């Protein structure tokens, strides 16, 4: 019995060596689509201008009544564009007292909070600390540190789109200008004059208001165009 079993085994192995054709190779899966490249500064300069919100679409929140109205409107939303502005510092070792302005944007309007009034500060702090309102923006790590220091709160449900792009394979910071150019093939205008203006002023110019609002608005537009919704957005870790 043992010898016959050995012969049977030998016959089987010879059949496999010479009597059976190799299985056909499985077709390779298609290569993933190429990741879009961020346009260069020169390429961006040739693009049409991204159309942002105008003054009529922006509410400056500077009083208790305006803060209450803004809270009611923003409380009905799930995802908003978000950013902050601070008076720039120019001296060595000077510490910023910002943020001085906090902005939120929907797809059709925006709210620019000035933080001089206690009710405006409280309303902005409430929205930033709300886990029910997802806030998307670019380069928000520094904003978060200032918010903790100035408003004394821990921001919740804050999503930095630069982090989203890095998770998709982009090594360098994409930023709002790069993202708008890549996603919409349009040029996002960002004035250095407004960037370095006095955001702590009691009265903001129309240029400042539009600049602040559209930083938040562009972030929301990019988020929407990428197909991101509240459940798919991962907030910044608490350690940031």
PDB file of C-alpha atoms in Angstrom:
ATOM      1  CA  UNK A   1       0.000   0.000   0.000  1.00  0.00           C
ATOM      2  CA  UNK A   2       2.746   2.435   0.838  1.00  0.00           C
ATOM      3  CA  UNK A   3       4.545   1.841  -2.507  1.00  0.00           C
ATOM      4  CA  UNK A   4       1.348   2.304  -4.506  1.00  0.00           C
ATOM      5  CA  UNK A   5       0.625   5.530  -2.671  1.00  0.00           C
ATOM      6  CA  UNK A   6       4.102   6.775  -3.576  1.00  0.00           C
ATOM      7  CA  UNK A   7       3.556   5.968  -7.272  1.00  0.00           C
ATOM      8  CA  UNK A   8       0.230   7.718  -7.244  1.00  0.00           C
ATOM      9  CA  UNK A   9       1.826  10.801  -5.769  1.00  0.00           C
ATOM     10  CA  UNK A  10       4.652  10.686  -8.343  1.00  0.00           C
ATOM     11  CA  UNK A  11       2.166  10.378 -11.222  1.00  0.00           C
ATOM     12  CA  UNK A  12       0.221  13.379  -9.954  1.00  0.00           C
ATOM     13  CA  UNK A  13       3.328  15.526  -9.748  1.00  0.00           C
ATOM     14  CA  UNK A  14       4.434  14.589 -13.284  1.00  0.00           C
ATOM     15  CA  UNK A  15       1.003  15.512 -14.610  1.00  0.00           C
ATOM     16  CA  UNK A  16       1.367  18.964 -13.048  1.00  0.00           C
ATOM     17  CA  UNK A  17       4.827  19.381 -14.575  1.00  0.00           C
ATOM     18  CA  UNK A  18       3.984  18.446 -18.132  1.00  0.00           C
ATOM     19  CA  UNK A  19       0.282  17.895 -18.642  1.00  0.00           C
ATOM     20  CA  UNK A  20      -1.372  21.157 -17.561  1.00  0.00           C
ATOM     21  CA  UNK A  21      -0.985  24.634 -19.097  1.00  0.00           C
ATOM     22  CA  UNK A  22      -0.183  27.516 -16.760  1.00  0.00           C
ATOM     23  CA  UNK A  23      -3.150  29.610 -15.662  1.00  0.00           C
ATOM     24  CA  UNK A  24      -3.506  32.833 -17.680  1.00  0.00           C
ATOM     25  CA  UNK A  25      -2.130  35.909 -15.956  1.00  0.00           C
ATOM     26  CA  UNK A  26      -4.699  38.199 -14.432  1.00  0.00           C
ATOM     27  CA  UNK A  27      -5.046  41.569 -16.146  1.00  0.00           C
ATOM     28  CA  UNK A  28      -3.421  44.406 -14.252  1.00  0.00           C
ATOM     29  CA  UNK A  29      -5.775  46.951 -12.706  1.00  0.00           C
ATOM     30  CA  UNK A  30      -5.818  50.311 -14.470  1.00  0.00           C
ATOM     31  CA  UNK A  31      -3.340  52.855 -13.177  1.00  0.00           C
ATOM     32  CA  UNK A  32      -4.842  55.493 -10.873  1.00  0.00           C
ATOM     33  CA  UNK A  33      -5.505  58.836 -12.545  1.00  0.00           C
ATOM     34  CA  UNK A  34      -2.617  61.256 -12.419  1.00  0.00           C
ATOM     35  CA  UNK A  35      -2.783  63.710  -9.533  1.00  0.00           C
ATOM     36  CA  UNK A  36      -3.434  67.246 -10.805  1.00  0.00           C
ATOM     37  CA  UNK A  37      -0.407  69.492 -10.514  1.00  0.00           C
ATOM     38  CA  UNK A  38      -0.555  72.827  -8.726  1.00  0.00           C
ATOM     39  CA  UNK A  39      -0.081  75.538 -11.376  1.00  0.00           C
ATOM     40  CA  UNK A  40       3.023  77.677 -11.139  1.00  0.00           C
ATOM     41  CA  UNK A  41       2.881  81.360 -10.229  1.00  0.00           C
ATOM     42  CA  UNK A  42       3.374  82.231 -13.895  1.00  0.00           C
ATOM     43  CA  UNK A  43       0.554  79.925 -14.972  1.00  0.00           C
ATOM     44  CA  UNK A  44      -1.775  81.309 -12.315  1.00  0.00           C
ATOM     45  CA  UNK A  45      -1.136  84.856 -13.533  1.00  0.00           C
ATOM     46  CA  UNK A  46      -2.676  83.929 -16.901  1.00  0.00           C
ATOM     47  CA  UNK A  47      -5.934  82.570 -15.469  1.00  0.00           C
ATOM     48  CA  UNK A  48      -9.274  84.360 -15.262  1.00  0.00           C
ATOM     49  CA  UNK A  49     -10.072  85.916 -11.901  1.00  0.00           C
ATOM     50  CA  UNK A  50     -12.031  83.880  -9.345  1.00  0.00           C
ATOM     51  CA  UNK A  51     -15.328  85.634  -8.626  1.00  0.00           C
ATOM     52  CA  UNK A  52     -15.783  86.086  -4.914  1.00  0.00           C
ATOM     53  CA  UNK A  53     -18.500  87.614  -2.789  1.00  0.00           C
ATOM     54  CA  UNK A  54     -19.244  91.317  -3.108  1.00  0.00           C
ATOM     55  CA  UNK A  55     -19.964  93.851  -0.351  1.00  0.00           C
ATOM     56  CA  UNK A  56     -23.713  93.220  -0.564  1.00  0.00           C
ATOM     57  CA  UNK A  57     -23.158  89.552   0.254  1.00  0.00           C
ATOM     58  CA  UNK A  58     -21.113  90.247   3.387  1.00  0.00           C
ATOM     59  CA  UNK A  59     -22.371  91.151   6.848  1.00  0.00           C
ATOM     60  CA  UNK A  60     -19.946  92.940   9.158  1.00  0.00           C
ATOM     61  CA  UNK A  61     -20.726  91.829  12.711  1.00  0.00           C
ATOM     62  CA  UNK A  62     -19.792  94.602  15.148  1.00  0.00           C
ATOM     63  CA  UNK A  63     -22.782  94.967  17.512  1.00  0.00           C
ATOM     64  CA  UNK A  64     -24.781  92.732  19.839  1.00  0.00           C
ATOM     65  CA  UNK A  65     -27.785  92.788  17.488  1.00  0.00           C
ATOM     66  CA  UNK A  66     -25.661  91.841  14.492  1.00  0.00           C
ATOM     67  CA  UNK A  67     -24.041  89.070  16.518  1.00  0.00           C
ATOM     68  CA  UNK A  68     -27.449  87.615  17.388  1.00  0.00           C
ATOM     69  CA  UNK A  69     -28.521  87.687  13.731  1.00  0.00           C
ATOM     70  CA  UNK A  70     -25.290  86.055  12.604  1.00  0.00           C
ATOM     71  CA  UNK A  71     -25.582  83.333  15.242  1.00  0.00           C
ATOM     72  CA  UNK A  72     -29.088  82.485  14.084  1.00  0.00           C
ATOM     73  CA  UNK A  73     -28.026  82.244  10.438  1.00  0.00           C
ATOM     74  CA  UNK A  74     -24.826  80.299  11.041  1.00  0.00           C
ATOM     75  CA  UNK A  75     -26.539  77.967  13.497  1.00  0.00           C
ATOM     76  CA  UNK A  76     -28.581  76.560  10.613  1.00  0.00           C
ATOM     77  CA  UNK A  77     -25.475  75.524   8.634  1.00  0.00           C
ATOM     78  CA  UNK A  78     -23.351  72.369   8.855  1.00  0.00           C
ATOM     79  CA  UNK A  79     -20.172  73.426   7.008  1.00  0.00           C
ATOM     80  CA  UNK A  80     -18.728  76.909   6.542  1.00  0.00           C
ATOM     81  CA  UNK A  81     -15.559  78.466   5.229  1.00  0.00           C
ATOM     82  CA  UNK A  82     -13.432  79.845   8.035  1.00  0.00           C
ATOM     83  CA  UNK A  83     -10.437  82.086   8.627  1.00  0.00           C
ATOM     84  CA  UNK A  84      -9.146  84.785  10.956  1.00  0.00           C
ATOM     85  CA  UNK A  85      -7.191  88.010  10.526  1.00  0.00           C
ATOM     86  CA  UNK A  86      -4.784  89.689  12.915  1.00  0.00           C
ATOM     87  CA  UNK A  87      -3.044  93.025  12.980  1.00  0.00           C
ATOM     88  CA  UNK A  88       0.467  92.268  11.707  1.00  0.00           C
ATOM     89  CA  UNK A  89       3.499  92.510  13.954  1.00  0.00           C
ATOM     90  CA  UNK A  90       6.648  94.182  12.675  1.00  0.00           C
ATOM     91  CA  UNK A  91       8.958  94.340  15.704  1.00  0.00           C
ATOM     92  CA  UNK A  92      11.274  91.556  16.808  1.00  0.00           C
ATOM     93  CA  UNK A  93       9.751  89.412  19.582  1.00  0.00           C
ATOM     94  CA  UNK A  94       6.447  91.313  19.282  1.00  0.00           C
ATOM     95  CA  UNK A  95       3.529  89.061  20.206  1.00  0.00           C
ATOM     96  CA  UNK A  96       0.285  89.359  18.265  1.00  0.00           C
ATOM     97  CA  UNK A  97      -2.860  90.179  20.216  1.00  0.00           C
ATOM     98  CA  UNK A  98      -5.041  88.678  17.481  1.00  0.00           C
ATOM     99  CA  UNK A  99      -7.173  87.405  16.096  1.00  0.00           C
ATOM    100  CA  UNK A 100      -8.950  90.712  15.635  1.00  0.00           C
ATOM    101  CA  UNK A 101     -11.346  89.510  12.931  1.00  0.00           C
ATOM    102  CA  UNK A 102     -13.031  86.128  12.505  1.00  0.00           C
ATOM    103  CA  UNK A 103     -14.875  85.266   9.318  1.00  0.00           C
ATOM    104  CA  UNK A 104     -17.323  82.552   8.291  1.00  0.00           C
ATOM    105  CA  UNK A 105     -18.753  81.952   4.819  1.00  0.00           C
ATOM    106  CA  UNK A 106     -21.637  80.082   3.240  1.00  0.00           C
ATOM    107  CA  UNK A 107     -21.943  79.612  -0.527  1.00  0.00           C
ATOM    108  CA  UNK A 108     -23.920  82.817  -0.964  1.00  0.00           C
ATOM    109  CA  UNK A 109     -22.872  85.113   1.891  1.00  0.00           C
ATOM    110  CA  UNK A 110     -20.318  85.700   4.614  1.00  0.00           C
ATOM    111  CA  UNK A 111     -20.051  87.134   8.113  1.00  0.00           C
ATOM    112  CA  UNK A 112     -17.029  89.149   9.234  1.00  0.00           C
ATOM    113  CA  UNK A 113     -16.870  89.406  13.030  1.00  0.00           C
ATOM    114  CA  UNK A 114     -14.989  92.277  14.622  1.00  0.00           C
ATOM    115  CA  UNK A 115     -14.056  91.340  18.160  1.00  0.00           C
ATOM    116  CA  UNK A 116     -14.138  94.714  19.956  1.00  0.00           C
ATOM    117  CA  UNK A 117     -17.685  94.157  21.251  1.00  0.00           C
ATOM    118  CA  UNK A 118     -18.013  91.515  24.022  1.00  0.00           C
ATOM    119  CA  UNK A 119     -21.138  90.044  22.420  1.00  0.00           C
ATOM    120  CA  UNK A 120     -19.338  89.680  19.093  1.00  0.00           C
ATOM    121  CA  UNK A 121     -16.423  87.973  20.808  1.00  0.00           C
ATOM    122  CA  UNK A 122     -18.784  85.620  22.622  1.00  0.00           C
ATOM    123  CA  UNK A 123     -20.684  84.778  19.436  1.00  0.00           C
ATOM    124  CA  UNK A 124     -17.513  84.094  17.458  1.00  0.00           C
ATOM    125  CA  UNK A 125     -16.118  81.983  20.300  1.00  0.00           C
ATOM    126  CA  UNK A 126     -19.346  79.971  20.477  1.00  0.00           C
ATOM    127  CA  UNK A 127     -19.212  79.180  16.756  1.00  0.00           C
ATOM    128  CA  UNK A 128     -15.529  78.265  16.809  1.00  0.00           C
ATOM    129  CA  UNK A 129     -16.040  75.965  19.802  1.00  0.00           C
ATOM    130  CA  UNK A 130     -19.130  74.296  18.298  1.00  0.00           C
ATOM    131  CA  UNK A 131     -18.597  70.692  17.219  1.00  0.00           C
ATOM    132  CA  UNK A 132     -21.869  70.876  15.248  1.00  0.00           C
ATOM    133  CA  UNK A 133     -20.436  73.420  12.795  1.00  0.00           C
ATOM    134  CA  UNK A 134     -17.575  72.157  10.625  1.00  0.00           C
ATOM    135  CA  UNK A 135     -15.177  74.954   9.695  1.00  0.00           C
ATOM    136  CA  UNK A 136     -12.883  74.564   6.652  1.00  0.00           C
ATOM    137  CA  UNK A 137      -9.977  76.798   5.739  1.00  0.00           C
ATOM    138  CA  UNK A 138      -6.316  76.953   4.742  1.00  0.00           C
ATOM    139  CA  UNK A 139      -3.285  77.232   7.021  1.00  0.00           C
ATOM    140  CA  UNK A 140      -5.277  77.205  10.247  1.00  0.00           C
ATOM    141  CA  UNK A 141      -2.688  75.894  12.717  1.00  0.00           C
ATOM    142  CA  UNK A 142      -1.480  79.396  13.562  1.00  0.00           C
ATOM    143  CA  UNK A 143      -5.049  80.675  13.797  1.00  0.00           C
ATOM    144  CA  UNK A 144      -5.852  77.943  16.272  1.00  0.00           C
ATOM    145  CA  UNK A 145      -2.976  78.897  18.555  1.00  0.00           C
ATOM    146  CA  UNK A 146      -4.049  82.552  18.571  1.00  0.00           C
ATOM    147  CA  UNK A 147      -7.679  81.622  19.210  1.00  0.00           C
ATOM    148  CA  UNK A 148      -6.709  79.603  22.260  1.00  0.00           C
ATOM    149  CA  UNK A 149      -4.625  82.466  23.604  1.00  0.00           C
ATOM    150  CA  UNK A 150      -7.025  85.339  22.867  1.00  0.00           C
ATOM    151  CA  UNK A 151     -10.478  83.788  23.195  1.00  0.00           C
ATOM    152  CA  UNK A 152      -9.602  81.137  25.763  1.00  0.00           C
ATOM    153  CA  UNK A 153     -11.417  78.334  23.934  1.00  0.00           C
ATOM    154  CA  UNK A 154     -10.513  75.095  22.210  1.00  0.00           C
ATOM    155  CA  UNK A 155     -11.578  75.208  18.535  1.00  0.00           C
ATOM    156  CA  UNK A 156     -13.687  72.234  17.487  1.00  0.00           C
ATOM    157  CA  UNK A 157     -14.516  70.706  14.085  1.00  0.00           C
ATOM    158  CA  UNK A 158     -11.817  72.761  12.353  1.00  0.00           C
ATOM    159  CA  UNK A 159     -10.496  71.268   9.087  1.00  0.00           C
ATOM    160  CA  UNK A 160      -7.316  72.547   7.457  1.00  0.00           C
ATOM    161  CA  UNK A 161      -7.587  71.889   3.711  1.00  0.00           C
ATOM    162  CA  UNK A 162      -3.799  71.999   3.421  1.00  0.00           C
ATOM    163  CA  UNK A 163      -3.834  68.827   5.521  1.00  0.00           C
ATOM    164  CA  UNK A 164      -6.454  67.286   3.219  1.00  0.00           C
ATOM    165  CA  UNK A 165      -4.230  67.946   0.205  1.00  0.00           C
ATOM    166  CA  UNK A 166      -1.199  66.482   1.988  1.00  0.00           C
ATOM    167  CA  UNK A 167      -3.154  63.301   2.654  1.00  0.00           C
ATOM    168  CA  UNK A 168      -3.775  63.150  -1.088  1.00  0.00           C
ATOM    169  CA  UNK A 169      -0.069  63.193  -1.832  1.00  0.00           C
ATOM    170  CA  UNK A 170       0.807  66.877  -2.121  1.00  0.00           C
ATOM    171  CA  UNK A 171       4.050  67.394  -0.227  1.00  0.00           C
ATOM    172  CA  UNK A 172       4.093  71.171  -0.141  1.00  0.00           C
ATOM    173  CA  UNK A 173       1.384  73.457   1.185  1.00  0.00           C
ATOM    174  CA  UNK A 174      -1.147  74.068  -1.597  1.00  0.00           C
ATOM    175  CA  UNK A 175      -2.773  77.153  -0.070  1.00  0.00           C
ATOM    176  CA  UNK A 176      -5.908  78.921  -1.199  1.00  0.00           C
ATOM    177  CA  UNK A 177      -4.353  80.431  -4.346  1.00  0.00           C
ATOM    178  CA  UNK A 178      -2.943  77.112  -5.505  1.00  0.00           C
ATOM    179  CA  UNK A 179      -6.146  75.236  -4.696  1.00  0.00           C
ATOM    180  CA  UNK A 180      -8.391  77.701  -6.541  1.00  0.00           C
ATOM    181  CA  UNK A 181      -6.082  77.584  -9.560  1.00  0.00           C
ATOM    182  CA  UNK A 182      -5.961  73.790  -9.564  1.00  0.00           C
ATOM    183  CA  UNK A 183      -9.644  73.119  -8.880  1.00  0.00           C
ATOM    184  CA  UNK A 184     -11.302  75.944 -10.827  1.00  0.00           C
ATOM    185  CA  UNK A 185      -8.530  77.021 -13.230  1.00  0.00           C
ATOM    186  CA  UNK A 186      -9.009  80.535 -11.869  1.00  0.00           C
ATOM    187  CA  UNK A 187      -6.822  83.127 -10.145  1.00  0.00           C
ATOM    188  CA  UNK A 188      -7.631  84.017  -6.553  1.00  0.00           C
ATOM    189  CA  UNK A 189      -6.757  87.638  -5.839  1.00  0.00           C
ATOM    190  CA  UNK A 190      -4.989  88.141  -2.515  1.00  0.00           C
ATOM    191  CA  UNK A 191      -3.801  91.679  -1.880  1.00  0.00           C
ATOM    192  CA  UNK A 192      -0.608  92.066   0.147  1.00  0.00           C
ATOM    193  CA  UNK A 193      -1.811  95.566   1.044  1.00  0.00           C
ATOM    194  CA  UNK A 194      -4.869  94.093   2.755  1.00  0.00           C
ATOM    195  CA  UNK A 195      -2.877  91.248   4.304  1.00  0.00           C
ATOM    196  CA  UNK A 196      -0.673  93.725   6.165  1.00  0.00           C
ATOM    197  CA  UNK A 197      -3.425  96.232   6.969  1.00  0.00           C
ATOM    198  CA  UNK A 198      -4.635  97.121  10.463  1.00  0.00           C
ATOM    199  CA  UNK A 199      -7.166  94.437  11.292  1.00  0.00           C
ATOM    200  CA  UNK A 200      -7.589  95.826  14.800  1.00  0.00           C
ATOM    201  CA  UNK A 201      -9.102  99.066  13.453  1.00  0.00           C
ATOM    202  CA  UNK A 202     -12.577  99.963  14.685  1.00  0.00           C
ATOM    203  CA  UNK A 203     -13.709 100.559  11.112  1.00  0.00           C
ATOM    204  CA  UNK A 204     -12.677  98.129   8.387  1.00  0.00           C
ATOM    205  CA  UNK A 205     -12.413  99.313   4.804  1.00  0.00           C
ATOM    206  CA  UNK A 206     -14.504  97.699   2.082  1.00  0.00           C
ATOM    207  CA  UNK A 207     -11.326  96.137   0.739  1.00  0.00           C
ATOM    208  CA  UNK A 208     -10.560  94.551   4.096  1.00  0.00           C
ATOM    209  CA  UNK A 209     -14.098  93.218   4.464  1.00  0.00           C
ATOM    210  CA  UNK A 210     -14.090  91.615   1.004  1.00  0.00           C
ATOM    211  CA  UNK A 211     -10.596  90.218   1.531  1.00  0.00           C
ATOM    212  CA  UNK A 212     -11.547  88.585   4.825  1.00  0.00           C
ATOM    213  CA  UNK A 213     -14.862  87.204   3.586  1.00  0.00           C
ATOM    214  CA  UNK A 214     -13.423  85.714   0.410  1.00  0.00           C
ATOM    215  CA  UNK A 215     -10.597  83.914   2.194  1.00  0.00           C
ATOM    216  CA  UNK A 216     -13.298  81.908   3.956  1.00  0.00           C
ATOM    217  CA  UNK A 217     -15.572  81.724   0.904  1.00  0.00           C
ATOM    218  CA  UNK A 218     -12.855  80.329  -1.381  1.00  0.00           C
ATOM    219  CA  UNK A 219     -12.033  77.603   1.146  1.00  0.00           C
ATOM    220  CA  UNK A 220     -15.664  76.497   1.231  1.00  0.00           C
ATOM    221  CA  UNK A 221     -15.908  76.518  -2.573  1.00  0.00           C
ATOM    222  CA  UNK A 222     -12.798  74.360  -2.876  1.00  0.00           C
ATOM    223  CA  UNK A 223     -14.117  71.965  -0.229  1.00  0.00           C
ATOM    224  CA  UNK A 224     -17.424  71.619  -2.046  1.00  0.00           C
ATOM    225  CA  UNK A 225     -15.782  71.143  -5.459  1.00  0.00           C
ATOM    226  CA  UNK A 226     -13.638  68.346  -4.017  1.00  0.00           C
ATOM    227  CA  UNK A 227     -16.794  66.557  -2.898  1.00  0.00           C
ATOM    228  CA  UNK A 228     -16.052  66.947   0.794  1.00  0.00           C
ATOM    229  CA  UNK A 229     -18.966  67.012   3.206  1.00  0.00           C
ATOM    230  CA  UNK A 230     -19.198  67.212   6.981  1.00  0.00           C
ATOM    231  CA  UNK A 231     -18.968  63.441   7.693  1.00  0.00           C
ATOM    232  CA  UNK A 232     -15.889  63.023   5.449  1.00  0.00           C
ATOM    233  CA  UNK A 233     -13.942  65.945   6.898  1.00  0.00           C
ATOM    234  CA  UNK A 234     -11.428  65.129   9.621  1.00  0.00           C
ATOM    235  CA  UNK A 235     -10.825  67.943  12.112  1.00  0.00           C
ATOM    236  CA  UNK A 236      -7.347  68.995  13.147  1.00  0.00           C
ATOM    237  CA  UNK A 237      -6.012  66.965  16.093  1.00  0.00           C
ATOM    238  CA  UNK A 238      -6.288  68.658  19.457  1.00  0.00           C
ATOM    239  CA  UNK A 239      -2.514  68.753  19.768  1.00  0.00           C
ATOM    240  CA  UNK A 240      -2.085  71.150  16.836  1.00  0.00           C
TER     241      UNK A 240
END
